Amino acid sequence: MTFITFEGIEGSGKTTQIRLLMDWLRDRSDRVLLTREPGGTSIGEQIRAVLLNPINTEMTPEAEILLFSAARAQIVREIIRPRLKEGWIVICDRFADSTLAYQGYGHGLPLDDLLQITEFATGGLWPDLTIYLDLDVETGLRRKAATPEEWNRMEAQAIDFHKRVRRGYLQLAAQNPGRWLVLDATQSVAVIQAQIRARVRQLLGGKNADNTDENHA
Ligand code: TYD
Protein backbone atom coordinates (compact mmCIF):
# COMPACT_ATOMS: atom_id res chain seq x y z
CA MET A 1 0.00 0.00 0.00
CA THR A 2 1.79 3.00 -1.36
CA PHE A 3 0.41 6.42 -2.14
CA ILE A 4 2.46 8.63 -4.47
CA THR A 5 1.46 12.10 -5.70
CA PHE A 6 2.85 14.36 -8.40
CA GLU A 7 2.91 18.13 -8.11
CA GLY A 8 4.17 20.97 -10.27
CA ILE A 9 3.26 24.25 -11.91
CA GLU A 10 1.82 24.39 -15.41
CA GLY A 11 4.13 22.97 -18.07
CA SER A 12 6.37 21.07 -15.65
CA GLY A 13 6.06 17.81 -17.60
CA LYS A 14 4.05 15.98 -14.94
CA THR A 15 1.87 14.14 -17.45
CA THR A 16 4.81 12.69 -19.40
CA GLN A 17 6.62 11.59 -16.25
CA ILE A 18 3.52 10.01 -14.76
CA ARG A 19 2.88 8.06 -17.97
CA LEU A 20 6.45 6.71 -17.99
CA LEU A 21 6.30 5.77 -14.31
CA MET A 22 2.98 3.99 -14.88
CA ASP A 23 4.51 1.95 -17.74
CA TRP A 24 7.32 0.88 -15.41
CA LEU A 25 5.06 0.12 -12.46
CA ARG A 26 2.54 -1.84 -14.54
CA ASP A 27 5.36 -4.13 -15.71
CA ARG A 28 5.95 -4.91 -12.06
CA SER A 29 2.49 -5.12 -10.56
CA ASP A 30 -1.09 -5.47 -11.73
CA ARG A 31 -2.30 -3.51 -8.74
CA VAL A 32 -1.36 0.03 -9.76
CA LEU A 33 -3.92 2.78 -10.11
CA LEU A 34 -3.54 6.22 -11.68
CA THR A 35 -5.99 8.96 -10.84
CA ARG A 36 -6.09 12.73 -10.92
CA GLU A 37 -7.30 15.76 -9.02
CA PRO A 38 -9.63 17.44 -9.39
CA GLY A 39 -11.57 14.53 -10.84
CA GLY A 40 -11.01 10.79 -10.75
CA THR A 41 -14.63 9.97 -9.83
CA SER A 42 -17.91 10.76 -11.55
CA ILE A 43 -18.74 13.43 -8.96
CA GLY A 44 -15.16 14.72 -9.04
CA GLU A 45 -15.19 15.10 -12.84
CA GLN A 46 -18.40 17.15 -12.62
CA ILE A 47 -16.77 19.39 -10.01
CA ARG A 48 -13.66 19.63 -12.19
CA ALA A 49 -15.73 20.95 -15.08
CA VAL A 50 -17.04 23.79 -12.88
CA LEU A 51 -13.58 24.59 -11.50
CA LEU A 52 -11.77 24.73 -14.81
CA ASN A 53 -14.46 26.36 -16.94
CA PRO A 54 -13.09 29.75 -18.14
CA ILE A 55 -16.58 31.33 -17.90
CA ASN A 56 -16.53 31.03 -14.09
CA THR A 57 -14.48 34.19 -13.60
CA GLU A 58 -16.55 35.29 -10.59
CA MET A 59 -15.58 32.24 -8.50
CA THR A 60 -14.23 33.31 -5.12
CA PRO A 61 -11.10 31.63 -3.70
CA GLU A 62 -13.22 30.33 -0.79
CA ALA A 63 -15.69 28.64 -3.15
CA GLU A 64 -12.76 27.28 -5.12
CA ILE A 65 -11.12 25.63 -2.13
CA LEU A 66 -14.38 24.04 -1.03
CA LEU A 67 -14.98 22.62 -4.51
CA PHE A 68 -11.46 21.20 -4.71
CA SER A 69 -11.95 19.76 -1.24
CA ALA A 70 -15.33 18.26 -2.12
CA ALA A 71 -13.78 16.46 -5.09
CA ARG A 72 -10.94 15.29 -2.82
CA ALA A 73 -13.27 14.01 -0.10
CA GLN A 74 -15.03 11.91 -2.74
CA ILE A 75 -11.95 10.42 -4.38
CA VAL A 76 -10.27 9.57 -1.07
CA ARG A 77 -13.26 7.57 0.14
CA GLU A 78 -14.47 6.16 -3.17
CA ILE A 79 -11.11 5.21 -4.70
CA ILE A 80 -7.86 5.95 -2.90
CA ARG A 81 -8.43 4.51 0.58
CA PRO A 82 -10.16 1.31 -0.57
CA ARG A 83 -7.37 0.58 -3.07
CA LEU A 84 -4.62 1.31 -0.56
CA LYS A 85 -6.32 -1.03 1.89
CA GLU A 86 -6.25 -3.77 -0.76
CA GLY A 87 -2.49 -3.25 -1.13
CA TRP A 88 -2.47 -1.27 -4.38
CA ILE A 89 0.02 1.39 -5.42
CA VAL A 90 -2.02 4.57 -6.03
CA ILE A 91 -0.57 7.41 -8.10
CA CYS A 92 -2.42 10.71 -8.00
CA ASP A 93 -1.79 13.59 -10.42
CA ARG A 94 -2.06 16.44 -7.86
CA PHE A 95 -3.42 16.12 -4.33
CA ALA A 96 -3.76 18.21 -1.17
CA ASP A 97 -0.44 19.99 -1.69
CA SER A 98 -1.95 21.64 -4.79
CA THR A 99 -4.48 23.32 -2.51
CA LEU A 100 -1.79 24.59 -0.16
CA ALA A 101 0.33 25.84 -3.07
CA TYR A 102 -2.41 27.33 -5.30
CA GLN A 103 -5.10 28.49 -2.85
CA GLY A 104 -2.69 29.12 0.04
CA TYR A 105 0.51 30.57 -1.37
CA GLY A 106 -1.06 31.57 -4.70
CA HIS A 107 -4.32 33.22 -3.59
CA GLY A 108 -3.14 34.02 -0.07
CA LEU A 109 -5.82 32.12 1.87
CA PRO A 110 -4.71 31.35 5.44
CA LEU A 111 -2.70 28.13 5.48
CA ASP A 112 -4.09 27.07 8.87
CA ASP A 113 -7.65 27.17 7.54
CA LEU A 114 -6.64 25.30 4.40
CA LEU A 115 -4.91 22.61 6.43
CA GLN A 116 -8.01 22.14 8.56
CA ILE A 117 -10.32 21.90 5.54
CA THR A 118 -7.87 19.57 3.82
CA GLU A 119 -7.54 17.27 6.83
CA PHE A 120 -11.35 17.10 6.99
CA ALA A 121 -11.57 16.30 3.27
CA THR A 122 -8.87 13.62 3.29
CA GLY A 123 -9.61 12.18 6.73
CA GLY A 124 -5.92 12.78 7.45
CA LEU A 125 -4.55 10.84 4.46
CA TRP A 126 -1.20 12.17 3.18
CA PRO A 127 1.03 10.65 0.48
CA ASP A 128 4.03 8.45 1.27
CA LEU A 129 5.94 10.28 -1.46
CA THR A 130 5.30 13.54 -3.33
CA ILE A 131 7.28 14.10 -6.52
CA TYR A 132 7.57 17.79 -7.34
CA LEU A 133 8.82 18.82 -10.79
CA ASP A 134 10.33 22.24 -10.29
CA LEU A 135 10.49 24.72 -13.15
CA ASP A 136 10.66 28.49 -13.48
CA VAL A 137 7.28 30.00 -14.27
CA GLU A 138 8.18 31.64 -17.58
CA THR A 139 9.50 28.37 -19.03
CA GLY A 140 6.46 26.47 -17.78
CA LEU A 141 3.93 28.88 -19.22
CA ARG A 142 5.82 29.08 -22.51
CA ARG A 143 5.70 25.28 -22.79
CA LYS A 144 1.97 25.36 -22.09
CA ALA A 145 1.26 28.12 -24.60
CA ALA A 146 2.36 25.71 -27.33
CA THR A 147 -0.96 23.94 -26.74
CA PRO A 148 -3.55 26.71 -26.42
CA GLU A 149 -6.44 24.25 -26.18
CA GLU A 150 -5.09 23.26 -22.76
CA TRP A 151 -5.29 26.84 -21.59
CA ASN A 152 -7.87 27.03 -18.84
CA ARG A 153 -9.09 29.37 -16.14
CA MET A 154 -6.25 28.44 -13.77
CA GLU A 155 -3.52 29.00 -16.32
CA ALA A 156 -4.91 32.40 -17.25
CA GLN A 157 -3.92 33.70 -13.80
CA ALA A 158 -1.22 36.35 -13.62
CA ILE A 159 2.38 35.27 -13.83
CA ASP A 160 2.96 36.52 -10.27
CA PHE A 161 0.36 34.07 -9.05
CA HIS A 162 2.31 31.18 -10.54
CA LYS A 163 5.52 32.50 -9.03
CA ARG A 164 3.91 32.45 -5.59
CA VAL A 165 2.68 28.92 -6.24
CA ARG A 166 6.20 27.80 -7.11
CA ARG A 167 7.67 29.43 -4.01
CA GLY A 168 4.93 27.74 -1.99
CA TYR A 169 5.80 24.31 -3.34
CA LEU A 170 9.45 24.84 -2.52
CA GLN A 171 8.56 25.87 1.04
CA LEU A 172 6.27 22.91 1.54
CA ALA A 173 9.01 20.59 0.29
CA ALA A 174 11.60 22.19 2.57
CA GLN A 175 9.30 21.72 5.57
CA ASN A 176 8.93 18.00 4.93
CA PRO A 177 11.97 16.74 3.00
CA GLY A 178 11.29 13.11 3.92
CA ARG A 179 8.06 13.06 1.93
CA TRP A 180 9.07 15.29 -1.00
CA LEU A 181 11.33 14.55 -3.95
CA VAL A 182 12.14 17.86 -5.68
CA LEU A 183 13.44 17.44 -9.23
CA ASP A 184 14.79 19.98 -11.70
CA ALA A 185 12.23 19.82 -14.53
CA THR A 186 14.60 21.42 -17.05
CA GLN A 187 16.55 18.14 -17.23
CA SER A 188 15.84 15.64 -20.00
CA VAL A 189 12.74 13.46 -19.77
CA ALA A 190 14.89 10.32 -19.39
CA VAL A 191 17.05 11.75 -16.62
CA ILE A 192 14.04 12.93 -14.62
CA GLN A 193 12.33 9.57 -15.06
CA ALA A 194 15.45 7.73 -13.85
CA GLN A 195 15.47 9.86 -10.69
CA ILE A 196 11.77 9.16 -10.11
CA ARG A 197 12.19 5.41 -10.59
CA ALA A 198 15.19 5.28 -8.27
CA ARG A 199 13.19 6.89 -5.49
CA VAL A 200 10.06 4.82 -6.10
CA ARG A 201 12.14 1.64 -6.15
CA GLN A 202 13.56 2.64 -2.78
CA LEU A 203 10.07 3.33 -1.45
CA LEU A 204 8.77 -0.04 -2.63
CA GLY A 205 11.65 -1.64 -0.75
CA GLY A 206 13.29 -3.15 -3.82
CA LYS A 207 10.26 -5.39 -4.44
CA ASN A 208 9.95 -6.54 -8.08
CA ALA A 209 12.50 -3.98 -9.14
CA ASP A 210 15.33 -6.10 -10.56
CA ASN A 211 14.91 -4.90 -14.14
CA THR A 212 16.49 -1.49 -14.18
CA ASP A 213 15.47 0.05 -17.46
CA GLU A 214 15.67 3.76 -16.75
CA ASN A 215 17.72 4.33 -19.87
CA HIS A 216 14.79 3.32 -22.01
CA ALA A 217 12.57 6.07 -20.60
P1 TYD B 1 -5.21 20.51 -14.91
O1 TYD B 1 -5.69 20.76 -16.29
O2 TYD B 1 -5.40 19.16 -14.31
O3 TYD B 1 -3.72 20.99 -14.82
P2 TYD B 1 -2.35 20.21 -14.77
O4 TYD B 1 -2.24 19.48 -16.07
O5 TYD B 1 -1.38 21.32 -14.61
O6 TYD B 1 -2.41 19.31 -13.55
O7 TYD B 1 -5.85 21.62 -13.98
C1 TYD B 1 -5.76 21.59 -12.65
C2 TYD B 1 -5.61 23.02 -12.18
O8 TYD B 1 -6.19 23.15 -10.89
C3 TYD B 1 -4.16 23.43 -12.05
O9 TYD B 1 -4.00 24.75 -12.52
C4 TYD B 1 -3.93 23.42 -10.56
C5 TYD B 1 -5.27 23.72 -9.99
N1 TYD B 1 -5.52 23.17 -8.64
C6 TYD B 1 -5.72 24.04 -7.56
O10 TYD B 1 -5.66 25.26 -7.73
N2 TYD B 1 -5.97 23.52 -6.33
C7 TYD B 1 -6.08 22.16 -6.10
O11 TYD B 1 -6.34 21.73 -4.95
C8 TYD B 1 -5.90 21.27 -7.23
C9 TYD B 1 -6.02 19.80 -7.05
C10 TYD B 1 -5.63 21.82 -8.48
Tab-separated table of C-alpha atoms in Angstrom, residues 26-136:
chain	number	residue	atom	x	y	z
A	26	ARG	CA	2.542	-1.844	-14.541
A	27	ASP	CA	5.362	-4.130	-15.713
A	28	ARG	CA	5.949	-4.914	-12.062
A	29	SER	CA	2.490	-5.124	-10.563
A	30	ASP	CA	-1.089	-5.472	-11.731
A	31	ARG	CA	-2.298	-3.512	-8.742
A	32	VAL	CA	-1.361	0.027	-9.758
A	33	LEU	CA	-3.918	2.784	-10.111
A	34	LEU	CA	-3.538	6.217	-11.684
A	35	THR	CA	-5.986	8.956	-10.843
A	36	ARG	CA	-6.095	12.732	-10.917
A	37	GLU	CA	-7.304	15.761	-9.025
A	38	PRO	CA	-9.632	17.443	-9.388
A	39	GLY	CA	-11.566	14.526	-10.842
A	40	GLY	CA	-11.015	10.787	-10.752
A	41	THR	CA	-14.629	9.973	-9.834
A	42	SER	CA	-17.914	10.760	-11.554
A	43	ILE	CA	-18.736	13.431	-8.956
A	44	GLY	CA	-15.164	14.723	-9.041
A	45	GLU	CA	-15.188	15.099	-12.839
A	46	GLN	CA	-18.396	17.149	-12.616
A	47	ILE	CA	-16.770	19.390	-10.006
A	48	ARG	CA	-13.657	19.631	-12.191
A	49	ALA	CA	-15.734	20.951	-15.083
A	50	VAL	CA	-17.040	23.786	-12.881
A	51	LEU	CA	-13.584	24.592	-11.502
A	52	LEU	CA	-11.772	24.728	-14.814
A	53	ASN	CA	-14.464	26.362	-16.937
A	54	PRO	CA	-13.094	29.747	-18.141
A	55	ILE	CA	-16.576	31.329	-17.896
A	56	ASN	CA	-16.527	31.032	-14.089
A	57	THR	CA	-14.483	34.193	-13.599
A	58	GLU	CA	-16.552	35.290	-10.588
A	59	MET	CA	-15.583	32.239	-8.504
A	60	THR	CA	-14.235	33.312	-5.118
A	61	PRO	CA	-11.098	31.631	-3.697
A	62	GLU	CA	-13.224	30.334	-0.791
A	63	ALA	CA	-15.688	28.641	-3.154
A	64	GLU	CA	-12.763	27.275	-5.124
A	65	ILE	CA	-11.116	25.627	-2.133
A	66	LEU	CA	-14.379	24.036	-1.027
A	67	LEU	CA	-14.984	22.622	-4.510
A	68	PHE	CA	-11.457	21.202	-4.712
A	69	SER	CA	-11.947	19.758	-1.237
A	70	ALA	CA	-15.325	18.256	-2.122
A	71	ALA	CA	-13.780	16.456	-5.090
A	72	ARG	CA	-10.942	15.288	-2.824
A	73	ALA	CA	-13.274	14.007	-0.102
A	74	GLN	CA	-15.025	11.914	-2.741
A	75	ILE	CA	-11.947	10.419	-4.377
A	76	VAL	CA	-10.270	9.571	-1.071
A	77	ARG	CA	-13.261	7.566	0.145
A	78	GLU	CA	-14.475	6.158	-3.175
A	79	ILE	CA	-11.114	5.209	-4.703
A	80	ILE	CA	-7.865	5.949	-2.898
A	81	ARG	CA	-8.432	4.513	0.584
A	82	PRO	CA	-10.163	1.306	-0.573
A	83	ARG	CA	-7.373	0.578	-3.073
A	84	LEU	CA	-4.624	1.312	-0.557
A	85	LYS	CA	-6.316	-1.033	1.892
A	86	GLU	CA	-6.252	-3.771	-0.757
A	87	GLY	CA	-2.494	-3.252	-1.133
A	88	TRP	CA	-2.473	-1.270	-4.380
A	89	ILE	CA	0.020	1.386	-5.418
A	90	VAL	CA	-2.016	4.567	-6.033
A	91	ILE	CA	-0.568	7.408	-8.101
A	92	CYS	CA	-2.417	10.713	-8.001
A	93	ASP	CA	-1.793	13.589	-10.423
A	94	ARG	CA	-2.062	16.436	-7.863
A	95	PHE	CA	-3.423	16.121	-4.334
A	96	ALA	CA	-3.760	18.214	-1.171
A	97	ASP	CA	-0.435	19.992	-1.693
A	98	SER	CA	-1.947	21.644	-4.792
A	99	THR	CA	-4.483	23.317	-2.506
A	100	LEU	CA	-1.795	24.589	-0.156
A	101	ALA	CA	0.326	25.839	-3.066
A	102	TYR	CA	-2.408	27.334	-5.302
A	103	GLN	CA	-5.098	28.488	-2.851
A	104	GLY	CA	-2.693	29.122	0.044
A	105	TYR	CA	0.509	30.570	-1.372
A	106	GLY	CA	-1.061	31.569	-4.701
A	107	HIS	CA	-4.319	33.215	-3.585
A	108	GLY	CA	-3.142	34.024	-0.073
A	109	LEU	CA	-5.818	32.120	1.866
A	110	PRO	CA	-4.713	31.351	5.442
A	111	LEU	CA	-2.702	28.131	5.478
A	112	ASP	CA	-4.085	27.066	8.874
A	113	ASP	CA	-7.654	27.173	7.538
A	114	LEU	CA	-6.636	25.296	4.403
A	115	LEU	CA	-4.911	22.605	6.429
A	116	GLN	CA	-8.006	22.144	8.565
A	117	ILE	CA	-10.322	21.903	5.537
A	118	THR	CA	-7.871	19.566	3.819
A	119	GLU	CA	-7.541	17.269	6.832
A	120	PHE	CA	-11.348	17.101	6.987
A	121	ALA	CA	-11.574	16.303	3.274
A	122	THR	CA	-8.873	13.623	3.292
A	123	GLY	CA	-9.606	12.182	6.727
A	124	GLY	CA	-5.918	12.776	7.455
A	125	LEU	CA	-4.552	10.844	4.463
A	126	TRP	CA	-1.204	12.166	3.180
A	127	PRO	CA	1.029	10.654	0.484
A	128	ASP	CA	4.027	8.447	1.265
A	129	LEU	CA	5.935	10.276	-1.464
A	130	THR	CA	5.298	13.535	-3.332
A	131	ILE	CA	7.276	14.098	-6.519
A	132	TYR	CA	7.567	17.786	-7.343
A	133	LEU	CA	8.816	18.819	-10.793
A	134	ASP	CA	10.333	22.237	-10.289
A	135	LEU	CA	10.487	24.716	-13.154
A	136	ASP	CA	10.656	28.486	-13.483
